[in-house]
mmCIF file of C-alpha atoms and ligand atoms in Angstrom:
data_model
loop_
_atom_site.group_PDB
_atom_site.id
_atom_site.type_symbol
_atom_site.label_atom_id
_atom_site.label_comp_id
_atom_site.label_asym_id
_atom_site.label_seq_id
_atom_site.Cartn_x
_atom_site.Cartn_y
_atom_site.Cartn_z
ATOM 1 C CA MET P 261 -78.109 41.557 7.780
ATOM 2 C CA ASN P 262 -80.423 42.580 10.635
ATOM 3 C CA ILE P 263 -80.560 40.431 13.735
ATOM 4 C CA ILE P 264 -82.112 40.488 17.191
ATOM 5 C CA LEU P 265 -80.298 39.049 20.201
ATOM 6 C CA LEU P 266 -82.923 38.018 22.695
ATOM 7 C CA GLY P 267 -82.421 36.779 26.236
ATOM 8 C CA PRO P 268 -82.871 37.734 29.895
ATOM 9 C CA PRO P 269 -80.542 40.180 31.659
ATOM 10 C CA GLY P 270 -77.057 38.682 31.806
ATOM 11 C CA ALA P 271 -77.669 36.182 29.007
ATOM 12 C CA GLY P 272 -74.673 37.526 27.063
ATOM 13 C CA LYS P 273 -76.371 39.753 24.472
ATOM 14 C CA GLY P 274 -73.965 42.657 24.886
ATOM 15 C CA THR P 275 -70.905 40.391 24.991
ATOM 16 C CA GLN P 276 -71.889 38.656 21.767
ATOM 17 C CA ALA P 277 -72.960 41.880 20.059
ATOM 18 C CA GLN P 278 -69.521 43.404 20.750
ATOM 19 C CA ARG P 279 -67.889 40.381 19.119
ATOM 20 C CA LEU P 280 -70.109 40.552 16.023
ATOM 21 C CA VAL P 281 -69.303 44.251 15.689
ATOM 22 C CA GLU P 282 -65.585 43.446 15.701
ATOM 23 C CA ARG P 283 -65.830 40.502 13.326
ATOM 24 C CA PHE P 284 -68.387 41.642 10.802
ATOM 25 C CA GLY P 285 -68.437 45.430 11.121
ATOM 26 C CA MET P 286 -72.076 45.325 12.132
ATOM 27 C CA ARG P 287 -73.530 47.977 14.404
ATOM 28 C CA GLN P 288 -74.814 47.274 17.921
ATOM 29 C CA LEU P 289 -78.074 49.027 18.735
ATOM 30 C CA SER P 290 -78.500 48.668 22.485
ATOM 31 C CA THR P 291 -81.444 50.586 23.912
ATOM 32 C CA GLY P 292 -79.929 50.045 27.387
ATOM 33 C CA ASP P 293 -76.715 51.822 26.296
ATOM 34 C CA MET P 294 -78.700 54.588 24.585
ATOM 35 C CA LEU P 295 -80.827 55.123 27.698
ATOM 36 C CA ARG P 296 -77.771 55.164 29.984
ATOM 37 C CA ALA P 297 -76.200 57.790 27.713
ATOM 38 C CA ALA P 298 -79.409 59.846 27.925
ATOM 39 C CA VAL P 299 -79.449 59.574 31.728
ATOM 40 C CA LYS P 300 -75.812 60.646 31.912
ATOM 41 C CA ALA P 301 -76.414 63.602 29.591
ATOM 42 C CA GLY P 302 -79.529 64.611 31.545
ATOM 43 C CA THR P 303 -81.725 64.834 28.421
ATOM 44 C CA PRO P 304 -85.545 64.840 28.777
ATOM 45 C CA VAL P 305 -85.554 61.122 27.869
ATOM 46 C CA GLY P 306 -82.873 60.469 30.459
ATOM 47 C CA LEU P 307 -84.798 62.311 33.156
ATOM 48 C CA LYS P 308 -87.877 60.170 32.458
ATOM 49 C CA ALA P 309 -85.956 56.892 32.251
ATOM 50 C CA LYS P 310 -83.648 57.142 35.259
ATOM 51 C CA ALA P 311 -85.915 55.979 38.087
ATOM 52 C CA VAL P 312 -87.594 53.344 35.900
ATOM 53 C CA MET P 313 -84.221 51.816 35.047
ATOM 54 C CA GLU P 314 -83.041 51.908 38.644
ATOM 55 C CA ALA P 315 -86.156 49.946 39.608
ATOM 56 C CA GLY P 316 -85.536 47.385 36.859
ATOM 57 C CA GLU P 317 -88.818 48.146 35.137
ATOM 58 C CA LEU P 318 -89.349 48.858 31.454
ATOM 59 C CA VAL P 319 -89.087 52.327 29.944
ATOM 60 C CA SER P 320 -92.037 53.256 27.696
ATOM 61 C CA ASP P 321 -92.322 51.685 24.268
ATOM 62 C CA GLU P 322 -92.559 55.129 22.627
ATOM 63 C CA ILE P 323 -89.240 56.272 24.089
ATOM 64 C CA VAL P 324 -87.214 53.213 23.126
ATOM 65 C CA SER P 325 -88.731 52.849 19.658
ATOM 66 C CA ALA P 326 -87.919 56.511 18.941
ATOM 67 C CA LEU P 327 -84.309 55.916 20.020
ATOM 68 C CA ILE P 328 -84.020 52.939 17.660
ATOM 69 C CA SER P 329 -85.660 54.789 14.791
ATOM 70 C CA ASP P 330 -83.279 57.756 15.128
ATOM 71 C CA GLU P 331 -80.252 55.499 15.321
ATOM 72 C CA LEU P 332 -81.212 53.518 12.218
ATOM 73 C CA ALA P 333 -81.891 56.723 10.304
ATOM 74 C CA ALA P 334 -78.328 57.832 11.033
ATOM 75 C CA MET P 335 -76.804 54.551 9.818
ATOM 76 C CA GLY P 336 -75.590 53.665 6.338
ATOM 77 C CA SER P 337 -78.016 51.290 4.651
ATOM 78 C CA ASP P 338 -75.208 48.809 3.989
ATOM 79 C CA VAL P 339 -74.346 48.412 7.686
ATOM 80 C CA GLY P 340 -75.891 45.410 9.447
ATOM 81 C CA ALA P 341 -77.827 45.992 12.667
ATOM 82 C CA ILE P 342 -77.684 43.955 15.866
ATOM 83 C CA PHE P 343 -80.626 44.748 18.104
ATOM 84 C CA ASP P 344 -79.518 44.175 21.689
ATOM 85 C CA GLY P 345 -82.191 44.519 24.370
ATOM 86 C CA TYR P 346 -84.838 45.648 21.889
ATOM 87 C CA PRO P 347 -87.626 44.748 21.243
ATOM 88 C CA ARG P 348 -88.684 43.893 24.786
ATOM 89 C CA THR P 349 -92.484 43.995 24.377
ATOM 90 C CA GLU P 350 -94.920 42.996 21.681
ATOM 91 C CA ALA P 351 -95.654 46.676 20.955
ATOM 92 C CA GLN P 352 -91.920 47.240 20.370
ATOM 93 C CA ALA P 353 -91.782 44.228 18.040
ATOM 94 C CA VAL P 354 -94.617 45.718 16.003
ATOM 95 C CA SER P 355 -92.886 49.122 15.906
ATOM 96 C CA LEU P 356 -89.630 47.534 14.823
ATOM 97 C CA GLU P 357 -91.332 45.943 11.804
ATOM 98 C CA ALA P 358 -92.538 49.365 10.675
ATOM 99 C CA ILE P 359 -89.185 51.038 11.391
ATOM 100 C CA LEU P 360 -87.243 48.393 9.447
ATOM 101 C CA ASP P 361 -89.726 48.623 6.596
ATOM 102 C CA SER P 362 -89.286 52.374 6.318
ATOM 103 C CA HIS P 363 -85.533 51.834 5.923
ATOM 104 C CA GLY P 364 -85.902 49.037 3.382
ATOM 105 C CA ARG P 365 -84.529 46.520 5.884
ATOM 106 C CA LYS P 366 -85.837 43.167 6.976
ATOM 107 C CA LEU P 367 -85.094 40.901 9.898
ATOM 108 C CA ASP P 368 -82.876 37.936 9.080
ATOM 109 C CA HIS P 369 -82.525 36.228 12.444
ATOM 110 C CA VAL P 370 -83.836 36.309 15.972
ATOM 111 C CA ILE P 371 -81.284 34.540 18.134
ATOM 112 C CA GLU P 372 -82.445 33.493 21.565
ATOM 113 C CA LEU P 373 -79.736 32.987 24.178
ATOM 114 C CA ASP P 374 -81.046 30.202 26.316
ATOM 115 C CA VAL P 375 -79.747 30.450 29.893
ATOM 116 C CA ASP P 376 -80.287 28.982 33.280
ATOM 117 C CA GLU P 377 -81.867 31.667 35.488
ATOM 118 C CA ASP P 378 -79.851 30.610 38.525
ATOM 119 C CA ALA P 379 -76.634 31.633 36.743
ATOM 120 C CA LEU P 380 -77.874 35.104 35.879
ATOM 121 C CA VAL P 381 -77.519 36.717 39.287
ATOM 122 C CA GLU P 382 -73.832 35.793 39.415
ATOM 123 C CA ARG P 383 -73.304 37.019 35.864
ATOM 124 C CA ILE P 384 -74.995 40.335 36.551
ATOM 125 C CA THR P 385 -73.472 41.073 39.950
ATOM 126 C CA GLY P 386 -69.966 40.334 38.587
ATOM 127 C CA ARG P 387 -70.352 42.464 35.470
ATOM 128 C CA PHE P 388 -68.251 45.580 34.851
ATOM 129 C CA THR P 389 -67.241 47.549 31.769
ATOM 130 C CA CYS P 390 -64.402 49.751 30.625
ATOM 131 C CA ALA P 391 -65.350 53.369 31.370
ATOM 132 C CA SER P 392 -63.595 54.518 28.222
ATOM 133 C CA CYS P 393 -64.449 52.046 25.405
ATOM 134 C CA GLY P 394 -67.326 50.113 26.970
ATOM 135 C CA LYS P 395 -65.790 46.662 26.621
ATOM 136 C CA GLY P 396 -67.562 44.218 28.929
ATOM 137 C CA TYR P 397 -65.845 42.153 31.637
ATOM 138 C CA HIS P 398 -66.717 39.864 34.526
ATOM 139 C CA ASP P 399 -65.100 39.433 37.950
ATOM 140 C CA ARG P 400 -64.900 35.698 37.454
ATOM 141 C CA PHE P 401 -65.589 34.831 33.810
ATOM 142 C CA GLU P 402 -63.708 37.503 31.879
ATOM 143 C CA ARG P 403 -61.048 39.476 33.701
ATOM 144 C CA PRO P 404 -58.734 41.842 31.813
ATOM 145 C CA GLU P 405 -55.496 40.108 30.787
ATOM 146 C CA LYS P 406 -53.500 42.619 32.791
ATOM 147 C CA GLU P 407 -55.219 43.344 36.109
ATOM 148 C CA GLY P 408 -56.854 46.764 36.101
ATOM 149 C CA VAL P 409 -56.081 47.586 32.454
ATOM 150 C CA CYS P 410 -58.620 47.336 29.603
ATOM 151 C CA ASP P 411 -57.502 44.777 26.968
ATOM 152 C CA LYS P 412 -58.981 46.824 24.189
ATOM 153 C CA CYS P 413 -58.050 50.447 24.902
ATOM 154 C CA GLY P 414 -55.622 50.427 27.854
ATOM 155 C CA SER P 415 -57.852 52.514 30.117
ATOM 156 C CA THR P 416 -57.567 51.878 33.853
ATOM 157 C CA GLU P 417 -61.082 53.051 34.692
ATOM 158 C CA PHE P 418 -63.980 50.669 34.930
ATOM 159 C CA LYS P 419 -67.593 51.059 35.956
ATOM 160 C CA ARG P 420 -70.512 49.079 37.300
ATOM 161 C CA ARG P 421 -74.179 49.709 36.598
ATOM 162 C CA PRO P 422 -76.362 50.918 39.485
ATOM 163 C CA ASP P 423 -79.070 48.428 38.445
ATOM 164 C CA ASP P 424 -76.734 45.410 38.516
ATOM 165 C CA ASN P 425 -77.686 44.323 42.018
ATOM 166 C CA GLU P 426 -79.497 41.185 43.072
ATOM 167 C CA GLU P 427 -82.803 42.840 43.958
ATOM 168 C CA THR P 428 -83.150 44.754 40.687
ATOM 169 C CA VAL P 429 -82.067 41.723 38.689
ATOM 170 C CA ARG P 430 -85.031 39.785 40.080
ATOM 171 C CA THR P 431 -87.415 42.499 38.856
ATOM 172 C CA ARG P 432 -85.688 42.583 35.453
ATOM 173 C CA MET P 433 -86.003 38.801 35.130
ATOM 174 C CA ALA P 434 -89.696 38.987 36.005
ATOM 175 C CA GLU P 435 -90.175 41.720 33.375
ATOM 176 C CA TYR P 436 -88.409 39.514 30.842
ATOM 177 C CA ARG P 437 -90.612 36.533 31.606
ATOM 178 C CA ALA P 438 -93.853 38.531 31.608
ATOM 179 C CA LYS P 439 -93.293 40.881 28.667
ATOM 180 C CA THR P 440 -90.329 39.867 26.520
ATOM 181 C CA ALA P 441 -90.387 36.074 26.293
ATOM 182 C CA PRO P 442 -93.995 36.230 24.966
ATOM 183 C CA ILE P 443 -92.819 38.019 21.795
ATOM 184 C CA LEU P 444 -90.980 34.898 20.577
ATOM 185 C CA PRO P 445 -94.081 33.385 18.926
ATOM 186 C CA PHE P 446 -94.424 36.614 16.929
ATOM 187 C CA TYR P 447 -91.140 35.775 15.209
ATOM 188 C CA GLU P 448 -91.518 32.015 15.261
ATOM 189 C CA LYS P 449 -94.298 32.258 12.735
ATOM 190 C CA ASN P 450 -91.769 33.839 10.331
ATOM 191 C CA GLY P 451 -89.406 30.902 10.872
ATOM 192 C CA ILE P 452 -86.453 33.127 11.813
ATOM 193 C CA VAL P 453 -85.884 32.128 15.448
ATOM 194 C CA SER P 454 -82.784 30.143 16.421
ATOM 195 C CA ARG P 455 -81.861 29.024 19.916
ATOM 196 C CA VAL P 456 -78.304 29.031 21.195
ATOM 197 C CA ASP P 457 -77.035 27.533 24.444
ATOM 198 C CA GLY P 458 -76.088 30.670 26.364
ATOM 199 C CA MET P 459 -74.598 28.624 29.219
ATOM 200 C CA ALA P 460 -71.698 27.497 27.029
ATOM 201 C CA ASP P 461 -68.457 29.447 27.232
ATOM 202 C CA MET P 462 -68.327 32.768 25.390
ATOM 203 C CA ASP P 463 -66.329 31.462 22.414
ATOM 204 C CA ALA P 464 -68.696 28.541 21.905
ATOM 205 C CA VAL P 465 -71.670 30.914 21.976
ATOM 206 C CA THR P 466 -69.979 33.140 19.383
ATOM 207 C CA ALA P 467 -69.269 30.126 17.160
ATOM 208 C CA ALA P 468 -72.889 28.996 17.383
ATOM 209 C CA ILE P 469 -74.130 32.478 16.432
ATOM 210 C CA GLU P 470 -71.692 32.711 13.522
ATOM 211 C CA ALA P 471 -72.896 29.340 12.245
ATOM 212 C CA ILE P 472 -76.458 30.709 12.194
ATOM 213 C CA LEU P 473 -75.407 33.903 10.380
ATOM 214 C CA ASN P 474 -73.475 31.891 7.773
ATOM 215 C CA ARG P 475 -76.343 29.562 7.123
HETATM 216 P P1 ADP A 714 -79.585 43.977 30.278
HETATM 217 O O1 ADP A 714 -78.589 43.920 29.137
HETATM 218 O O2 ADP A 714 -78.964 43.665 31.575
HETATM 219 O O3 ADP A 714 -80.815 43.168 30.001
HETATM 220 P P2 ADP A 714 -80.183 46.647 29.347
HETATM 221 O O4 ADP A 714 -78.918 47.404 29.346
HETATM 222 O O5 ADP A 714 -80.653 46.099 28.042
HETATM 223 O O6 ADP A 714 -80.064 45.471 30.413
HETATM 224 O O7 ADP A 714 -81.363 47.503 29.954
HETATM 225 C C1 ADP A 714 -81.227 48.185 31.170
HETATM 226 C C2 ADP A 714 -82.549 48.854 31.529
HETATM 227 O O8 ADP A 714 -82.891 49.826 30.523
HETATM 228 C C3 ADP A 714 -83.763 47.919 31.572
HETATM 229 O O9 ADP A 714 -83.908 47.286 32.835
HETATM 230 C C4 ADP A 714 -84.915 48.887 31.262
HETATM 231 O O10 ADP A 714 -85.227 49.683 32.396
HETATM 232 C C5 ADP A 714 -84.288 49.814 30.237
HETATM 233 N N1 ADP A 714 -84.465 49.327 28.846
HETATM 234 C C6 ADP A 714 -83.475 48.958 27.975
HETATM 235 N N2 ADP A 714 -83.995 48.574 26.799
HETATM 236 C C7 ADP A 714 -85.344 48.693 26.924
HETATM 237 C C8 ADP A 714 -86.439 48.420 26.057
HETATM 238 N N3 ADP A 714 -86.254 47.937 24.809
HETATM 239 N N4 ADP A 714 -87.690 48.662 26.521
HETATM 240 C C9 ADP A 714 -87.910 49.149 27.752
HETATM 241 N N5 ADP A 714 -86.927 49.410 28.627
HETATM 242 C C10 ADP A 714 -85.648 49.188 28.228
HETATM 243 P P1 ADP A 715 -76.619 41.009 28.639
HETATM 244 O O1 ADP A 715 -76.178 42.054 27.638
HETATM 245 O O2 ADP A 715 -77.446 39.933 28.001
HETATM 246 O O3 ADP A 715 -77.282 41.607 29.837
HETATM 247 P P2 ADP A 715 -73.742 40.619 29.093
HETATM 248 O O4 ADP A 715 -73.238 40.305 27.731
HETATM 249 O O5 ADP A 715 -73.468 41.975 29.627
HETATM 250 O O6 ADP A 715 -75.325 40.265 29.191
HETATM 251 O O7 ADP A 715 -73.163 39.512 30.089
HETATM 252 C C1 ADP A 715 -73.379 39.608 31.508
HETATM 253 C C2 ADP A 715 -72.088 39.252 32.231
HETATM 254 O O8 ADP A 715 -71.823 37.853 32.057
HETATM 255 C C3 ADP A 715 -70.864 39.994 31.720
HETATM 256 O O9 ADP A 715 -70.058 40.334 32.822
HETATM 257 C C4 ADP A 715 -70.170 38.992 30.791
HETATM 258 O O10 ADP A 715 -68.748 39.162 30.842
HETATM 259 C C5 ADP A 715 -70.574 37.643 31.385
HETATM 260 N N1 ADP A 715 -70.828 36.630 30.344
HETATM 261 C C6 ADP A 715 -71.371 36.812 29.117
HETATM 262 N N2 ADP A 715 -71.462 35.647 28.430
HETATM 263 C C7 ADP A 715 -70.950 34.690 29.258
HETATM 264 C C8 ADP A 715 -70.750 33.262 29.130
HETATM 265 N N3 ADP A 715 -71.097 32.608 28.010
HETATM 266 N N4 ADP A 715 -70.203 32.623 30.178
HETATM 267 C C9 ADP A 715 -69.861 33.287 31.320
HETATM 268 N N5 ADP A 715 -70.012 34.615 31.497
HETATM 269 C C10 ADP A 715 -70.564 35.326 30.487
HETATM 270 ZN ZN1 ZN A 716 -61.428 49.955 27.137
#
């Protein structure tokens, strides 16, 4: 199974991808996570991407498609892929077709998380993750069970993204509207797009996605 989770920043793509990984043993391919790792490691890709990401603009199609291609090449062919935050432009959608083809894969579902833009700023500015295992949390909507301790791995260190501030979020939303939302028709003609209410609580969103995957 190969699926795309599509939605604006803060829609819940990462949260839902982490759950699908745990439940179905699929693999999350997040270009945002890959780029942040590259920035942290100071690789040539990271050096190019850093300022672009801090501004909330899009990194070049060539860079992100190469990251995805390398990651898929390193994956077992029996492992399902969840594309999280990719593709984000029509050029990336076209590249993904070719990349999947070369690995004998095909897209099964494009799941759009439909959210109210007004809620996104609160979601993004309250977001934090475990510094050790990457599990996602929220100041208001998903706190660790024991204050200051990661539910999943027990770490006591958490981090926040430098681009998760109100000003950058506005730019990221505008990028989504201008460049990412327009790729939906590309998939609609294949009849593989499903819409899920991303404003529902996290468990309800997961249930709705599972119902689509089991269809
Ligand atoms: P979010 O989950 O909040 O939408 P991501 O972690 O997916 O954010 O992305 C963070 C930043 O990384 C983006 O604002 C952009 O600068 C860059 N980025 C991630 N994925 C892509 C992509 N597919 N194409 C271009 N830029 C990307
Ligand atoms: P994305 O990957 O689409 O940018 P995330 O999955 O990181 O979004 O979610 C953004 C923030 O909102 C996180 O802090 C997460 O805990 C929280 N969140 C995710 N889904 C929901 C939901 N259905 N209801 C309330 N908060 C949510
Ligand atoms: Zn953890």
